Coordinates of C-alpha atoms in Angstrom, one line a residue:
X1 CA 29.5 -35.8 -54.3
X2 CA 27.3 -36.4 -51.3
X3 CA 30.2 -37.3 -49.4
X4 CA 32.1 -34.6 -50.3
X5 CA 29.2 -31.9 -49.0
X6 CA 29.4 -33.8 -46.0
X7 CA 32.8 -33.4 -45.0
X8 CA 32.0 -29.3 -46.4
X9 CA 28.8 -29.1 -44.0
X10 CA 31.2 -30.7 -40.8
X11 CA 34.3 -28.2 -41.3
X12 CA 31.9 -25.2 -41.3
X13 CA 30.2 -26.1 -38.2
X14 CA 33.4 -27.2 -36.8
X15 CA 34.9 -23.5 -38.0
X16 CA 31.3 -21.6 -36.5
X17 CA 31.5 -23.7 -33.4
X18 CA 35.3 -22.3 -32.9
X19 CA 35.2 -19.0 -33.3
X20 CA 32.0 -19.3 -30.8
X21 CA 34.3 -20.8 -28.6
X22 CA 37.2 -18.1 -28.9
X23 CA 34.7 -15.6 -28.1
X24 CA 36.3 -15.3 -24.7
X25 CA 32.7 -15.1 -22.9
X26 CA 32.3 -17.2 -19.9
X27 CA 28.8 -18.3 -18.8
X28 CA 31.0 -18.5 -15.3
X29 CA 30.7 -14.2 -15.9
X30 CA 27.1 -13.6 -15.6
X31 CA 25.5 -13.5 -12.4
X32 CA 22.0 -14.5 -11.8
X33 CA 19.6 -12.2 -9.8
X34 CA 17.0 -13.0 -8.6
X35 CA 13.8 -10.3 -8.5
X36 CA 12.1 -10.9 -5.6
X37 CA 13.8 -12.6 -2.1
X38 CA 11.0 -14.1 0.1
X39 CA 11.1 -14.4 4.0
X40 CA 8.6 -16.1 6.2
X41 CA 7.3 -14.8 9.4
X42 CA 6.1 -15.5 12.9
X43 CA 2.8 -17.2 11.1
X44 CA 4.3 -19.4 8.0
X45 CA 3.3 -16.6 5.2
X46 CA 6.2 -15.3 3.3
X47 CA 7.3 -11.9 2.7
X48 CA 7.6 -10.9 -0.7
X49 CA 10.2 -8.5 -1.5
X50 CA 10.4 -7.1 -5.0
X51 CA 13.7 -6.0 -6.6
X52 CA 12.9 -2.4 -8.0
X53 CA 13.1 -3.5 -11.7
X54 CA 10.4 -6.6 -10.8
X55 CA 8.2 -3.9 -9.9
X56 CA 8.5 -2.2 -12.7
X57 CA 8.1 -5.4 -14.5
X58 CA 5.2 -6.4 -13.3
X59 CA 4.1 -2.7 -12.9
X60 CA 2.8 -3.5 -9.6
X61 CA 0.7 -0.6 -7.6
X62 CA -0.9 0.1 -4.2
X63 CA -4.0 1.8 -2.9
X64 CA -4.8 2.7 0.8
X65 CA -7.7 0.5 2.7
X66 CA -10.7 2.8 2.7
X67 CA -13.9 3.1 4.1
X68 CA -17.4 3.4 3.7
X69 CA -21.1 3.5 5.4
X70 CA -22.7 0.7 5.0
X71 CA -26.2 1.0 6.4
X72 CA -25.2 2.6 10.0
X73 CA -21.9 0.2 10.1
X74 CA -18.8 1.4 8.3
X75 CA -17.0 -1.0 6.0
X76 CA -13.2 -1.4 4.8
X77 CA -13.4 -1.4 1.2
X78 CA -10.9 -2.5 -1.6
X79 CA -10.7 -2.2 -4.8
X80 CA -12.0 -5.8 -6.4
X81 CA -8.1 -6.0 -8.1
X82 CA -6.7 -6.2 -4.7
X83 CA -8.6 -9.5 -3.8
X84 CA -7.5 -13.4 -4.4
X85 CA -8.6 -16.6 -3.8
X86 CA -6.7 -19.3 -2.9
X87 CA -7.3 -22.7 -4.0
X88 CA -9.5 -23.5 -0.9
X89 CA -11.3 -20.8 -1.3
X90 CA -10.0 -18.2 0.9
X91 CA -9.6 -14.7 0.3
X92 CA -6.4 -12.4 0.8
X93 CA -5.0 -9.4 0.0
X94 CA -1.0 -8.3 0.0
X95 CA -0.1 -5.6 2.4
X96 CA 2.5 -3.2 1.6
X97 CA 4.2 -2.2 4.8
X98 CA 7.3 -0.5 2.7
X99 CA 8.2 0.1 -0.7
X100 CA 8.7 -3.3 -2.8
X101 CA 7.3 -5.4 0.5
X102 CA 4.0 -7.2 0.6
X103 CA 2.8 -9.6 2.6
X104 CA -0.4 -11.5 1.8
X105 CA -2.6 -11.1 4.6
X106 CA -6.3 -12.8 5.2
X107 CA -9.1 -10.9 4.3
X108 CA -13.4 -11.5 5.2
X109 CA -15.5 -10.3 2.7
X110 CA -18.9 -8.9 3.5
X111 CA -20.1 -8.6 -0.3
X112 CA -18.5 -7.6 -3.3
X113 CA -20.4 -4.9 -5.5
X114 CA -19.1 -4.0 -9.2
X115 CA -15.3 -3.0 -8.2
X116 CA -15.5 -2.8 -4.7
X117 CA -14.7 -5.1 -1.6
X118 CA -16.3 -4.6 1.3
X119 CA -14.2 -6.3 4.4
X120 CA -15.9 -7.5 7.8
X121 CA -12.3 -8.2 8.9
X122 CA -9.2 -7.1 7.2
X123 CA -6.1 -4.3 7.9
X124 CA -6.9 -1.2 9.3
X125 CA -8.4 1.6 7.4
X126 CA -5.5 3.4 5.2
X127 CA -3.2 0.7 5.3
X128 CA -1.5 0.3 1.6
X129 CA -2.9 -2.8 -0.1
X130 CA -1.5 -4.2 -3.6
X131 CA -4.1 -3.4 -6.2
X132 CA -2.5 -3.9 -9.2
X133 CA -0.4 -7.6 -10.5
X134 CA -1.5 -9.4 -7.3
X135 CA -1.6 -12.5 -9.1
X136 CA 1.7 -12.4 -9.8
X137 CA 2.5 -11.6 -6.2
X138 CA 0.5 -14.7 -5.0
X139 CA 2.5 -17.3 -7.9
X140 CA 5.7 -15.6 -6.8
X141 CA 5.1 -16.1 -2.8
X142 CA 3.1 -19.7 -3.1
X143 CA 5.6 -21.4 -5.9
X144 CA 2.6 -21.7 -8.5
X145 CA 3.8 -22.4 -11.5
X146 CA 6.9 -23.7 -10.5

């Protein structure tokens, strides 16, 4: 009897694995994309650019570079989202030049109060900064996690 469930248990995978089969789908069909392409530049640091639907993945969003008055000297200020630390300890932000491009740029922070960065060096006041999923832009441009 045991036997007899075994040869039972064989011809139905054998019939489940042919009509998979006879499908008629290729995996040859499918073509991969990718959602972000990265290009390095003049200085070694990649470009990251986002395919429209990784950004709305990700849900990825900018803010201009601001500034403030800080006791007589004025300040670029970002919001504390737009900030990250590499693994020596230095800080960056992603520029976004264009739509879907950002390109992780190095910042100097003065001091940081509740939300808010204040830069001693950084971009230029009003320049677009990421401010929203800039971790993900840092694993996608560095390889982490890969």
């Amino acid at each position: 009897m045991q036997k007899r469930n075994s040869w039972m248990i064989l011809l139905l995978l054998l019939a489940i694995t042919l009509q998979l089969v006879g499908c008629g789908v290729q995996a040859s069909s499918y073509k991969k994309v990718e959602p972000y392409t990265l290009e390095k530049n003049d200085t070694g640091i990649n470009t990251v650019i986002l395919t429209e639907k990784a950004a709305e993945r990700i849900q990825i969003e900018s803010a201009p570079i601001a500034t403030e008055q800080i006791n007589g000297d004025t300040r670029l200020v970002v919001p504390y989202g737009a900030l990250i630390y590499d693994n020596n300890g230095g800080t960056w932000i992603y520029t976004n030049p264009e739509p879907l491009t950002y390109i992780r740029t190095a910042v100097t922070v003065d001091f940081i109060e509740g939300d808010k960065v204040y830069l001693s060096e950084g971009p230029d006041a009003g320049t677009d900064v990421a401010v929203v999923a800039v971790a993900e832009l840092y694993g996608t441009d560095t390889g982490v996690g890969k």
